[in-house]
């Protein structure tokens, strides 16, 4: 680009900037434009509000006309008067039914404190819950929520709700509360077969509920509250916990649908399955509203218009306790493998196996001795450390062998300092490792051994209802965070509190990372040691990242991680203090002499790595020869 061209571009730029500045609107023009926009927006909003009011008024008039239509099949039921309440109760559950709609309107789980320390947990009440049964007749659509039912056969455990039709028929709902947390009920149409099409066999069910916040920690509880469902003959699935989610199932048949909180659930089960069409929705609510999510399930199931066979259902309404749910499931009358214990999420298959066949049994065994939950977590940690100690010790000794061999490795590989000699350097190191009988990867095993257990406990502890409302030391509730400082505003990444167990966990993580990094640094040679200096800063940043992740998590989980890391650091410190480097080096020298006298002898992972490197080097050499040809 010559000077004239450059000057031309500069002048064009000056003209464009000047023109833009000259034509920019004044402050008065900007204010006038903003007022116009605000006026337009207000007019649009007014139009929308009026349209919504008109639509609501139109629907209300249509419903009123339907209810006042004296020719309607259930005219008398639609004009039934004021709603009444009927209460069924056992030692575990109190259920309230409304004669308006004839369905369950309130559920109180007895014996569990709510977040405000009230004696019982109200899972939902009338303003939060609605279940509607719908039938499509030849002339009328029968919608249960619009009808008033007459209660009869009322006892502490049973009630029958009946809506009379003008032709002498009726819709009947029969409810029976079991001994624990299972409600059995059915819907049957009597004397109405002529009101439906000949091939009509479908009952539509619309179930809505608002999940109340039952725990102190909104964010943490919301993460473990989700709409869950089980496919017939298949596994369980759940909707996204953190965002609006809608699942349309067009072919699958479902055994049950659950509106799940962290520690309590309401599960609707159908004897004849739901489907093949279902729409499931979950909508998260804002913090401070007192609710976690809005749930909605639109389902259908089998219906007999002749009234010979009832449409049968069951509801599990109770705590998400793995053992308890398995026991209550046996009370089901449907002879189906419901797998309701899947409501207690125990992790992916590997971690679920660890929790299902180890953690739960150990947890129950230790709990049976009467230990507090904090002591149980400590004892589980000690037991796991005892089980993994032989592998951890073997791994540590492998690292110690590499540490005492470091001077010899540096001496043997000092001639390979150039970048192009790194493969030769690695090959020489592998050869020495093989001759001394040392595996260079064994030092990574302590963390690899612990990771499955850590992840298993990550899934187990937040779902262990046994920790709910359990105190230990300074912790009031092991199932939620333990704040040492709280404030009213929400700070991004931190929230509105500082959790003490989270801070202890992060400090223990820094200590353990320091010891691990020092151990690895002491065994590395040359460029590896330099790279390790850069990596150690990343390792020290991880506890800070964990703080932002775990500050909202349960004190029980953070406490377990703190204790686990503390004992891991203590074990590493004891092993370091009890390892005699001179004796260890002498043992390695003896093994080296033995292998040197028998050069064909190869041992361990080091030998396999050396063979793999030689094979890779040979392939690279052959490739270069082919390129030259």
Coordinates of C-alpha atoms in Angstrom, one line a residue:
X1 CA 0.0 0.0 0.0
X2 CA 1.5 3.4 -1.1
X3 CA 1.3 6.6 0.8
X4 CA -1.4 8.1 -1.4
X5 CA -3.7 5.1 -0.8
X6 CA -3.1 5.2 2.9
X7 CA -3.9 9.0 3.0
X8 CA -7.1 8.3 1.0
X9 CA -8.3 5.6 3.5
X10 CA -7.6 8.0 6.4
X11 CA -9.6 10.8 4.8
X12 CA -12.5 8.5 4.1
X13 CA -12.4 7.3 7.7
X14 CA -12.4 10.9 9.0
X15 CA -15.4 11.8 6.7
X16 CA -17.4 8.8 7.9
X17 CA -16.7 9.5 11.6
X18 CA -17.5 13.2 11.1
X19 CA -20.7 12.4 9.3
X20 CA -21.8 9.9 12.0
X21 CA -21.1 12.5 14.7
X22 CA -22.9 15.2 12.8
X23 CA -26.0 13.0 12.3
X24 CA -26.3 11.6 15.8
X25 CA -29.6 12.5 17.6
X26 CA -29.7 15.1 20.3
X27 CA -30.6 14.2 23.9
X28 CA -34.1 15.7 23.4
X29 CA -34.6 13.6 20.3
X30 CA -33.5 10.5 22.2
X31 CA -35.8 11.2 25.1
X32 CA -38.7 11.8 22.6
X33 CA -38.0 8.5 20.8
X34 CA -37.9 6.6 24.1
X35 CA -41.2 8.1 25.2
X36 CA -42.8 7.0 21.9
X37 CA -41.4 3.5 22.3
X38 CA -42.7 3.3 25.9
X39 CA -46.1 4.5 24.8
X40 CA -46.3 1.9 22.0
X41 CA -45.2 -0.8 24.5
X42 CA -47.9 0.3 27.0
X43 CA -50.5 0.2 24.3
X44 CA -49.4 -3.3 23.1
X45 CA -49.5 -4.5 26.7
X46 CA -53.0 -3.1 27.3
X47 CA -54.2 -4.8 24.1
X48 CA -52.7 -8.1 25.3
X49 CA -54.2 -7.8 28.8
X50 CA -57.7 -7.1 27.3
X51 CA -57.4 -10.0 24.9
X52 CA -56.4 -12.3 27.8
X53 CA -59.3 -11.1 29.9
X54 CA -61.7 -11.5 27.0
X55 CA -60.5 -15.1 26.5
X56 CA -60.8 -15.9 30.2
X57 CA -64.3 -14.5 30.3
X58 CA -65.2 -16.5 27.2
X59 CA -64.0 -19.8 28.8
X60 CA -65.7 -19.0 32.1
X61 CA -69.0 -18.4 30.3
X62 CA -68.6 -21.6 28.3
X63 CA -67.9 -23.6 31.4
X64 CA -70.8 -22.0 33.2
X65 CA -73.1 -22.7 30.2
X66 CA -72.0 -26.3 30.3
X67 CA -72.6 -26.6 34.0
X68 CA -76.0 -24.9 33.7
X69 CA -77.0 -27.1 30.8
X70 CA -79.9 -29.1 32.3
X71 CA -79.5 -31.7 29.5
X72 CA -75.9 -32.5 30.6
X73 CA -75.4 -36.1 31.7
X74 CA -73.9 -35.1 35.0
X75 CA -76.0 -31.9 35.5
X76 CA -76.8 -32.7 39.2
X77 CA -73.1 -33.5 39.9
X78 CA -72.0 -30.3 38.3
X79 CA -74.4 -28.4 40.6
X80 CA -73.4 -30.2 43.8
X81 CA -72.8 -27.2 46.0
X82 CA -69.8 -26.6 48.4
X83 CA -66.8 -28.8 48.5
X84 CA -66.3 -31.0 51.6
X85 CA -63.2 -32.8 52.8
X86 CA -62.7 -36.4 53.8
X87 CA -59.5 -37.4 55.7
X88 CA -57.9 -40.9 55.6
X89 CA -55.1 -41.5 58.1
X90 CA -52.7 -44.2 59.3
X91 CA -49.6 -44.0 61.4
X92 CA -47.5 -42.8 58.5
X93 CA -49.7 -40.7 56.3
X94 CA -52.7 -38.3 56.4
X95 CA -54.6 -37.8 53.1
X96 CA -57.4 -35.3 52.5
X97 CA -59.9 -35.8 49.6
X98 CA -62.2 -33.1 48.3
X99 CA -65.7 -33.9 47.1
X100 CA -65.1 -31.3 44.4
X101 CA -63.4 -33.5 41.8
X102 CA -63.4 -36.5 44.1
X103 CA -59.6 -36.7 44.2
X104 CA -56.7 -36.3 46.6
X105 CA -56.1 -32.7 47.5
X106 CA -53.6 -32.8 50.4
X107 CA -50.9 -35.2 51.6
X108 CA -49.1 -34.9 54.9
X109 CA -46.2 -37.3 55.7
X110 CA -46.2 -37.9 59.4
X111 CA -43.1 -38.1 61.6
X112 CA -40.8 -35.9 59.4
X113 CA -40.0 -32.3 60.2
X114 CA -40.3 -29.7 57.5
X115 CA -37.8 -27.0 56.8
X116 CA -39.4 -24.7 59.4
X117 CA -39.2 -27.5 62.1
X118 CA -42.9 -28.2 62.0
X119 CA -43.8 -31.7 63.1
X120 CA -44.9 -33.1 59.8
X121 CA -44.2 -32.6 56.1
X122 CA -47.0 -31.3 53.9
X123 CA -46.0 -32.6 50.5
X124 CA -48.9 -30.7 48.8
X125 CA -52.3 -29.3 49.5
X126 CA -55.3 -28.1 47.6
X127 CA -53.8 -25.1 45.9
X128 CA -50.7 -27.1 44.8
X129 CA -52.3 -30.4 43.6
X130 CA -54.9 -31.4 41.1
X131 CA -55.7 -34.8 39.5
X132 CA -58.4 -34.8 36.8
X133 CA -60.0 -37.8 35.1
X134 CA -61.6 -37.2 31.7
X135 CA -63.8 -39.4 29.5
X136 CA -65.0 -38.5 26.0
X137 CA -68.7 -39.4 25.7
X138 CA -70.8 -39.3 22.5
X139 CA -72.6 -36.2 23.7
X140 CA -70.7 -35.0 26.8
X141 CA -67.2 -34.9 27.9
X142 CA -67.0 -36.1 31.5
X143 CA -64.4 -34.1 33.5
X144 CA -64.1 -35.1 37.2
X145 CA -62.7 -31.7 38.4
X146 CA -66.0 -30.0 37.5
X147 CA -68.2 -32.5 39.4
X148 CA -69.2 -32.8 43.0
X149 CA -68.9 -36.4 44.4
X150 CA -70.9 -37.8 47.3
X151 CA -68.8 -39.6 49.9
X152 CA -69.9 -42.9 51.4
X153 CA -68.4 -45.9 53.2
X154 CA -66.1 -43.6 55.1
X155 CA -63.7 -45.1 57.6
X156 CA -60.2 -44.2 58.8
X157 CA -58.8 -46.0 55.8
X158 CA -61.5 -46.0 53.1
X159 CA -63.9 -43.7 51.2
X160 CA -66.1 -44.1 48.1
X161 CA -66.8 -41.0 46.0
X162 CA -69.8 -41.1 43.7
X163 CA -71.0 -38.7 41.0
X164 CA -74.6 -39.4 39.9
X165 CA -75.7 -39.2 36.2
X166 CA -79.2 -38.2 35.2
X167 CA -79.8 -41.6 33.5
X168 CA -79.2 -43.5 36.8
X169 CA -75.6 -44.3 36.1
X170 CA -72.6 -43.0 38.0
X171 CA -68.9 -42.5 38.2
X172 CA -67.4 -44.1 41.3
X173 CA -63.9 -43.6 42.8
X174 CA -62.9 -46.1 45.6
X175 CA -60.0 -45.2 47.8
X176 CA -58.2 -47.4 50.4
X177 CA -55.2 -46.4 52.4
X178 CA -52.7 -49.2 53.2
X179 CA -50.7 -49.7 56.3
X180 CA -47.8 -47.6 55.2
X181 CA -47.4 -45.1 52.3
X182 CA -49.5 -46.9 49.6
X183 CA -52.9 -45.7 48.5
X184 CA -55.0 -48.0 46.4
X185 CA -57.9 -46.6 44.3
X186 CA -60.0 -47.3 41.3
X187 CA -62.4 -45.6 38.9
X188 CA -65.4 -47.4 37.5
X189 CA -68.4 -46.2 35.3
X190 CA -71.7 -47.9 36.1
X191 CA -74.7 -47.8 33.8
X192 CA -73.0 -45.5 31.2
X193 CA -72.0 -47.9 28.4
X194 CA -74.5 -46.2 26.0
X195 CA -72.9 -42.9 26.5
X196 CA -69.6 -43.9 24.8
X197 CA -68.6 -44.9 21.3
X198 CA -68.6 -48.7 20.8
X199 CA -64.8 -48.9 20.6
X200 CA -64.1 -46.3 23.3
X201 CA -61.7 -47.7 25.9
X202 CA -59.5 -44.8 27.1
X203 CA -59.4 -42.9 30.4
X204 CA -57.4 -39.6 30.3
X205 CA -55.6 -38.5 33.4
X206 CA -54.2 -35.0 34.0
X207 CA -52.0 -34.7 37.1
X208 CA -50.6 -31.3 38.2
X209 CA -48.6 -30.5 41.3
X210 CA -46.3 -27.8 42.6
X211 CA -43.2 -29.3 44.4
X212 CA -42.8 -27.4 47.7
X213 CA -39.4 -26.5 49.0
X214 CA -38.9 -28.9 52.0
X215 CA -35.2 -28.3 52.8
X216 CA -33.2 -25.3 53.7
X217 CA -31.0 -25.3 50.7
X218 CA -33.1 -24.4 47.7
X219 CA -30.4 -24.9 45.0
X220 CA -29.2 -28.3 46.4
X221 CA -32.8 -29.6 46.9
X222 CA -33.8 -28.4 43.4
X223 CA -30.9 -30.3 41.9
X224 CA -32.3 -33.6 43.3
X225 CA -36.0 -32.9 42.6
X226 CA -37.2 -34.1 39.2
X227 CA -40.1 -35.6 37.4
X228 CA -39.2 -39.3 37.0
X229 CA -41.0 -42.1 35.1
X230 CA -40.4 -45.8 34.4
X231 CA -41.0 -47.5 31.1
X232 CA -42.8 -50.8 31.1
X233 CA -40.2 -53.5 31.1
X234 CA -37.4 -50.9 30.9
X235 CA -35.5 -48.5 33.1
X236 CA -36.3 -45.2 34.7
X237 CA -35.8 -41.7 33.2
X238 CA -36.2 -38.2 34.4
X239 CA -36.6 -34.7 33.0
X240 CA -34.0 -32.0 33.2
X241 CA -33.7 -30.7 36.8
X242 CA -32.5 -27.2 36.0
X243 CA -34.5 -25.9 33.0
X244 CA -38.0 -26.1 31.5
X245 CA -38.4 -29.6 30.1
X246 CA -41.2 -31.3 28.2
X247 CA -41.1 -35.0 27.2
X248 CA -43.6 -36.3 24.7
X249 CA -43.8 -40.1 24.6
X250 CA -45.8 -41.3 21.6
X251 CA -45.1 -45.1 21.7
X252 CA -43.8 -46.0 25.1
X253 CA -46.0 -47.5 27.8
X254 CA -45.2 -46.4 31.4
X255 CA -45.6 -48.3 34.7
X256 CA -45.5 -45.1 36.8
X257 CA -44.8 -41.4 36.9
X258 CA -43.3 -39.7 40.0
X259 CA -43.3 -36.1 41.1
X260 CA -40.1 -36.2 43.1
X261 CA -38.5 -34.0 45.8
X262 CA -35.1 -34.6 47.1
X263 CA -36.4 -36.8 50.0
X264 CA -40.1 -37.3 49.3
X265 CA -42.1 -38.4 46.3
X266 CA -45.7 -38.9 45.0
X267 CA -45.8 -41.7 42.5
X268 CA -48.9 -42.6 40.4
X269 CA -49.0 -46.2 39.2
X270 CA -51.4 -47.8 36.8
X271 CA -52.3 -51.5 36.7
X272 CA -52.9 -51.4 33.0
X273 CA -50.0 -49.1 32.3
X274 CA -50.0 -45.5 31.0
X275 CA -49.8 -44.9 27.3
X276 CA -49.0 -45.3 24.6
X277 CA -49.2 -41.5 24.6
X278 CA -48.0 -39.2 27.4
X279 CA -46.8 -35.7 27.8
X280 CA -44.6 -34.8 30.9
X281 CA -43.6 -31.3 31.9
X282 CA -41.3 -29.8 34.5
X283 CA -40.9 -26.1 35.1
X284 CA -38.4 -24.8 37.7
X285 CA -39.6 -22.0 40.0
X286 CA -37.6 -19.0 41.4
X287 CA -35.8 -19.1 44.7
X288 CA -37.9 -17.4 47.4
X289 CA -41.3 -18.6 46.0
X290 CA -41.4 -21.6 48.4
X291 CA -41.6 -23.9 45.4
X292 CA -39.1 -25.9 43.4
X293 CA -40.9 -26.9 40.3
X294 CA -44.3 -27.2 38.6
X295 CA -45.0 -30.7 37.5
X296 CA -47.6 -31.9 35.0
X297 CA -48.3 -35.3 33.5
X298 CA -50.9 -35.9 30.8
X299 CA -51.6 -39.6 30.6
X300 CA -54.1 -42.2 29.5
X301 CA -54.9 -45.7 30.5
X302 CA -57.4 -48.5 29.9
X303 CA -61.1 -47.9 30.6
X304 CA -64.1 -50.3 30.5
X305 CA -67.2 -48.3 29.5
X306 CA -69.4 -51.3 30.5
X307 CA -68.2 -51.0 34.1
X308 CA -67.2 -54.7 34.4
X309 CA -63.5 -53.9 35.1
X310 CA -62.4 -50.8 37.0
X311 CA -59.4 -48.7 36.0
X312 CA -57.1 -49.4 38.9
X313 CA -54.3 -47.2 40.3
X314 CA -51.9 -46.9 43.2
X315 CA -50.0 -44.0 44.7
X316 CA -46.8 -44.2 46.8
X317 CA -46.7 -41.0 48.9
X318 CA -43.7 -41.1 51.2
X319 CA -40.0 -40.8 51.8
X320 CA -37.3 -41.7 49.3
X321 CA -35.8 -44.4 51.5
X322 CA -34.3 -47.3 49.6
X323 CA -35.1 -50.0 52.0
X324 CA -38.5 -48.6 52.9
X325 CA -39.6 -48.3 49.3
X326 CA -38.6 -51.9 48.5
X327 CA -40.7 -53.0 51.5
X328 CA -43.7 -50.9 50.6
X329 CA -43.6 -52.0 47.0
X330 CA -44.5 -55.5 48.1
X331 CA -47.9 -54.1 49.1
X332 CA -48.7 -53.4 45.5
X333 CA -51.6 -55.5 44.1
X334 CA -50.6 -55.2 40.5
X335 CA -48.0 -58.1 40.3
X336 CA -45.5 -55.8 38.5
X337 CA -41.8 -55.2 39.0
X338 CA -42.1 -51.5 39.7
X339 CA -38.5 -50.8 40.8
X340 CA -39.7 -47.9 42.9
X341 CA -36.4 -47.9 44.7
X342 CA -34.9 -46.3 41.5
X343 CA -36.3 -43.0 43.0
X344 CA -33.3 -43.1 45.2
X345 CA -30.6 -42.3 42.7
X346 CA -27.4 -44.2 43.4
X347 CA -25.4 -43.2 40.3
X348 CA -24.3 -44.8 37.1
X349 CA -24.1 -48.6 36.9
X350 CA -20.6 -49.0 38.5
X351 CA -21.3 -46.6 41.3
X352 CA -24.8 -47.9 41.8
X353 CA -23.4 -51.4 42.3
X354 CA -21.0 -50.0 44.9
X355 CA -23.8 -48.2 46.7
X356 CA -26.4 -50.9 46.3
X357 CA -24.3 -53.8 47.5
X358 CA -21.8 -52.2 49.8
X359 CA -22.6 -48.7 51.0
X360 CA -26.2 -49.3 51.9
X361 CA -25.5 -52.5 53.8
X362 CA -22.6 -50.9 55.7
X363 CA -24.6 -47.8 56.4
X364 CA -27.5 -49.8 57.7
X365 CA -25.2 -52.0 59.8
X366 CA -23.5 -49.1 61.5
X367 CA -26.8 -47.2 62.0
X368 CA -28.2 -50.3 63.8
X369 CA -25.5 -49.9 66.5
X370 CA -27.0 -46.5 67.4
X371 CA -24.2 -44.3 66.2
X372 CA -24.9 -40.8 65.2
X373 CA -24.8 -40.1 61.5
X374 CA -21.6 -38.1 61.8
X375 CA -19.9 -41.0 63.5
X376 CA -21.3 -43.4 60.8
X377 CA -19.7 -41.3 58.1
X378 CA -16.3 -41.4 59.9
X379 CA -16.6 -45.2 60.4
X380 CA -17.5 -45.7 56.7
X381 CA -14.4 -43.6 55.8
X382 CA -12.2 -45.7 58.1
X383 CA -13.6 -49.0 56.7
X384 CA -13.0 -47.9 53.1
X385 CA -9.5 -46.8 53.9
X386 CA -8.8 -50.1 55.6
X387 CA -10.1 -52.0 52.5
X388 CA -8.0 -50.0 50.1
X389 CA -4.9 -49.7 52.2
X390 CA -3.1 -52.7 50.7
X391 CA -3.5 -51.2 47.2
X392 CA -2.6 -47.7 48.4
X393 CA 0.5 -49.0 50.2
X394 CA 1.6 -51.0 47.1
X395 CA 1.1 -47.9 44.9
X396 CA 3.0 -45.7 47.4
X397 CA 5.9 -48.2 47.5
X398 CA 6.1 -48.1 43.7
X399 CA 6.3 -44.3 43.8
X400 CA 9.0 -44.5 46.6
X401 CA 11.0 -46.9 44.4
X402 CA 10.9 -44.3 41.6
X403 CA 11.9 -41.6 44.0
X404 CA 15.1 -43.4 45.2
X405 CA 15.9 -44.3 41.6
X406 CA 15.7 -40.6 40.5
X407 CA 19.5 -39.9 40.8
X408 CA 20.3 -43.0 38.7
X409 CA 17.7 -42.1 36.1
X410 CA 19.1 -38.6 35.8
X411 CA 22.6 -39.9 35.4
X412 CA 21.6 -42.5 32.8
X413 CA 19.6 -40.1 30.7
X414 CA 21.6 -36.8 30.9
X415 CA 22.9 -37.3 27.4
X416 CA 19.3 -37.1 26.0
X417 CA 18.6 -33.4 26.7
X418 CA 17.8 -32.4 23.2
X419 CA 14.1 -32.2 22.2
X420 CA 14.6 -34.7 19.4
X421 CA 16.0 -37.2 21.8
X422 CA 13.0 -37.4 24.1
X423 CA 11.9 -40.8 22.7
X424 CA 15.3 -42.2 23.3
X425 CA 15.3 -40.7 26.8
X426 CA 11.9 -42.3 27.5
X427 CA 13.1 -45.6 26.1
X428 CA 16.2 -45.5 28.3
X429 CA 14.1 -44.7 31.4
X430 CA 11.7 -47.6 30.6
X431 CA 14.6 -50.0 30.2
X432 CA 16.0 -48.9 33.6
X433 CA 12.5 -49.2 35.2
X434 CA 12.2 -52.7 33.7
X435 CA 15.6 -53.8 35.0
X436 CA 14.9 -52.5 38.5
X437 CA 11.4 -54.0 38.4
X438 CA 9.5 -50.7 38.8
X439 CA 6.1 -49.7 37.3
X440 CA 6.1 -46.0 36.5
X441 CA 2.3 -45.7 36.4
X442 CA 1.6 -47.2 39.9
X443 CA 2.0 -43.8 41.5
X444 CA -1.3 -42.8 40.0
X445 CA -3.2 -45.7 41.5
X446 CA -4.1 -44.1 44.9
X447 CA -6.4 -41.5 43.3
X448 CA -7.7 -44.0 40.7
X449 CA -8.5 -46.4 43.6
X450 CA -10.4 -43.8 45.5
X451 CA -12.3 -42.2 42.6
X452 CA -15.0 -44.8 42.2
X453 CA -15.7 -44.7 46.0
X454 CA -15.7 -40.8 45.9
X455 CA -18.2 -40.7 43.1
X456 CA -20.3 -43.5 44.7
X457 CA -20.5 -41.4 47.9
X458 CA -21.2 -38.3 45.8
X459 CA -24.4 -40.0 44.7
X460 CA -25.3 -41.8 48.0
X461 CA -24.9 -39.1 50.6
X462 CA -27.2 -36.4 49.0
X463 CA -30.0 -39.1 48.6
X464 CA -29.6 -40.6 52.1
X465 CA -32.8 -39.5 53.9
X466 CA -31.2 -40.9 57.1
X467 CA -29.0 -37.7 57.2
X468 CA -32.0 -35.4 57.1
X469 CA -32.3 -33.3 60.3
X470 CA -29.4 -35.2 61.8
X471 CA -26.9 -33.0 63.8
X472 CA -23.2 -33.5 64.5
X473 CA -20.8 -31.3 66.2
X474 CA -21.5 -27.8 64.9
X475 CA -23.6 -29.1 62.0
X476 CA -27.4 -28.7 62.6
X477 CA -28.4 -30.7 59.5
X478 CA -26.1 -33.1 57.7
X479 CA -28.4 -33.1 54.6
X480 CA -27.9 -29.4 53.8
X481 CA -25.2 -26.8 54.0
X482 CA -23.8 -25.6 57.3
X483 CA -23.3 -21.8 57.1
X484 CA -20.9 -19.9 59.3
X485 CA -21.8 -16.7 57.5
X486 CA -25.0 -15.8 55.7
X487 CA -26.3 -12.7 53.9
X488 CA -29.4 -11.7 52.0
X489 CA -28.1 -11.0 48.5
X490 CA -27.0 -13.8 46.1
X491 CA -23.4 -13.6 45.0
X492 CA -22.7 -15.3 41.7
X493 CA -20.7 -18.5 42.2
X494 CA -21.0 -18.4 46.0
X495 CA -24.7 -17.8 46.8
X496 CA -25.8 -16.3 50.1
X497 CA -23.6 -18.2 52.6
X498 CA -20.2 -19.8 53.4
X499 CA -20.3 -23.5 54.4
X500 CA -17.8 -24.5 57.0
X501 CA -17.5 -28.1 55.9
X502 CA -16.9 -27.0 52.3
X503 CA -14.1 -24.8 53.5
X504 CA -12.6 -27.7 55.5
X505 CA -12.9 -30.0 52.5
X506 CA -11.1 -27.5 50.3
X507 CA -8.3 -26.9 52.9
X508 CA -7.8 -30.7 53.2
X509 CA -7.8 -30.9 49.4
X510 CA -5.0 -28.4 49.2
X511 CA -3.0 -30.3 51.8
X512 CA -3.5 -33.6 50.0
X513 CA -2.7 -32.1 46.6
X514 CA 0.6 -30.6 48.1
X515 CA 1.6 -34.0 49.4
X516 CA 0.7 -35.8 46.2
X517 CA 2.4 -33.3 44.0
X518 CA 5.6 -33.4 46.1
X519 CA 5.6 -37.2 45.9
X520 CA 5.2 -37.1 42.1
X521 CA 7.8 -34.3 41.7
X522 CA 10.4 -36.3 43.7
X523 CA 10.2 -39.2 41.3
X524 CA 10.3 -37.3 38.0
X525 CA 13.4 -36.7 35.9
X526 CA 14.5 -33.8 33.7
X527 CA 11.8 -32.2 31.6
X528 CA 9.1 -34.1 33.5
X529 CA 10.0 -32.3 36.7
X530 CA 9.8 -28.9 34.9
X531 CA 6.4 -29.7 33.5
X532 CA 5.3 -30.8 37.0
X533 CA 6.0 -27.3 38.3
X534 CA 3.6 -25.9 35.9
X535 CA 0.9 -28.5 36.6
X536 CA 1.1 -28.1 40.4
X537 CA -0.6 -24.6 40.1
X538 CA -3.5 -26.2 38.2
X539 CA -3.7 -28.8 41.0
X540 CA -3.9 -26.0 43.6
X541 CA -6.7 -24.3 41.7
X542 CA -8.9 -27.4 41.9
X543 CA -9.8 -26.9 45.6
X544 CA -10.9 -23.3 44.7
X545 CA -13.1 -24.7 41.9
X546 CA -14.5 -27.3 44.4
X547 CA -15.4 -24.5 46.8
X548 CA -17.7 -22.9 44.2
X549 CA -19.2 -26.3 43.3
X550 CA -19.7 -27.6 46.8
X551 CA -20.6 -24.5 48.9
X552 CA -24.3 -25.4 48.3
X553 CA -23.8 -29.1 48.8
X554 CA -24.8 -31.0 51.9
X555 CA -22.6 -30.8 55.0
X556 CA -22.6 -34.6 55.2
X557 CA -21.0 -34.9 51.8
X558 CA -18.4 -32.2 52.4
X559 CA -17.7 -33.7 55.8
X560 CA -17.1 -37.1 54.3
X561 CA -14.7 -35.7 51.7
X562 CA -12.9 -33.7 54.4
X563 CA -12.5 -36.8 56.6
X564 CA -11.5 -39.0 53.6
X565 CA -8.8 -36.5 52.5
X566 CA -7.6 -36.0 56.0
X567 CA -7.0 -39.8 56.5
X568 CA -5.5 -40.1 53.0
X569 CA -3.0 -37.4 53.8
X570 CA -2.3 -39.0 57.2
X571 CA -1.7 -42.4 55.5
X572 CA 0.6 -40.9 53.0
X573 CA 2.6 -39.1 55.8
X574 CA 2.9 -42.3 57.8
X575 CA 4.1 -44.3 54.8
X576 CA 6.7 -41.6 54.0
X577 CA 8.0 -41.6 57.6
X578 CA 8.1 -45.4 57.8
X579 CA 9.8 -46.0 54.5
X580 CA 13.6 -46.6 54.7
X581 CA 15.0 -45.2 51.4
X582 CA 18.4 -46.9 51.9
X583 CA 17.0 -50.4 52.4
X584 CA 14.6 -49.8 49.5
X585 CA 17.4 -48.8 47.2
X586 CA 19.5 -51.8 48.3
X587 CA 16.6 -54.1 47.4
X588 CA 16.3 -52.5 44.0
X589 CA 20.0 -52.8 43.4
X590 CA 19.8 -56.5 44.2
X591 CA 17.0 -56.9 41.7
X592 CA 18.9 -54.9 39.1
X593 CA 21.9 -57.3 39.4
X594 CA 19.6 -60.3 39.1
X595 CA 17.9 -58.9 36.0
X596 CA 21.3 -57.8 34.5
X597 CA 22.5 -61.4 34.8
X598 CA 19.4 -62.4 33.0
X599 CA 18.9 -59.8 30.3
X600 CA 15.9 -61.6 28.7
X601 CA 13.9 -61.3 32.0
X602 CA 11.3 -58.6 31.8
X603 CA 9.0 -57.6 34.6
X604 CA 5.9 -55.6 35.1
X605 CA 4.3 -52.7 33.3
X606 CA 7.6 -51.0 32.6
X607 CA 8.6 -53.9 30.4
X608 CA 5.3 -53.7 28.4
X609 CA 5.7 -50.0 28.0
X610 CA 9.2 -50.4 26.8
X611 CA 8.1 -53.0 24.2
X612 CA 5.3 -50.7 23.1
X613 CA 7.8 -47.8 22.6
X614 CA 10.1 -50.0 20.6
X615 CA 7.2 -51.1 18.4
X616 CA 6.1 -47.5 17.8
X617 CA 9.7 -46.5 17.0
X618 CA 10.0 -49.4 14.5
X619 CA 6.7 -48.5 12.8
X620 CA 7.9 -44.9 12.5
X621 CA 11.2 -46.0 11.0
X622 CA 9.3 -48.2 8.4
X623 CA 7.0 -45.3 7.6
X624 CA 10.0 -43.0 6.9
X625 CA 11.7 -45.6 4.7
X626 CA 8.5 -45.9 2.6
X627 CA 8.3 -42.2 2.2
X628 CA 11.9 -42.0 1.0
X629 CA 11.2 -44.7 -1.6

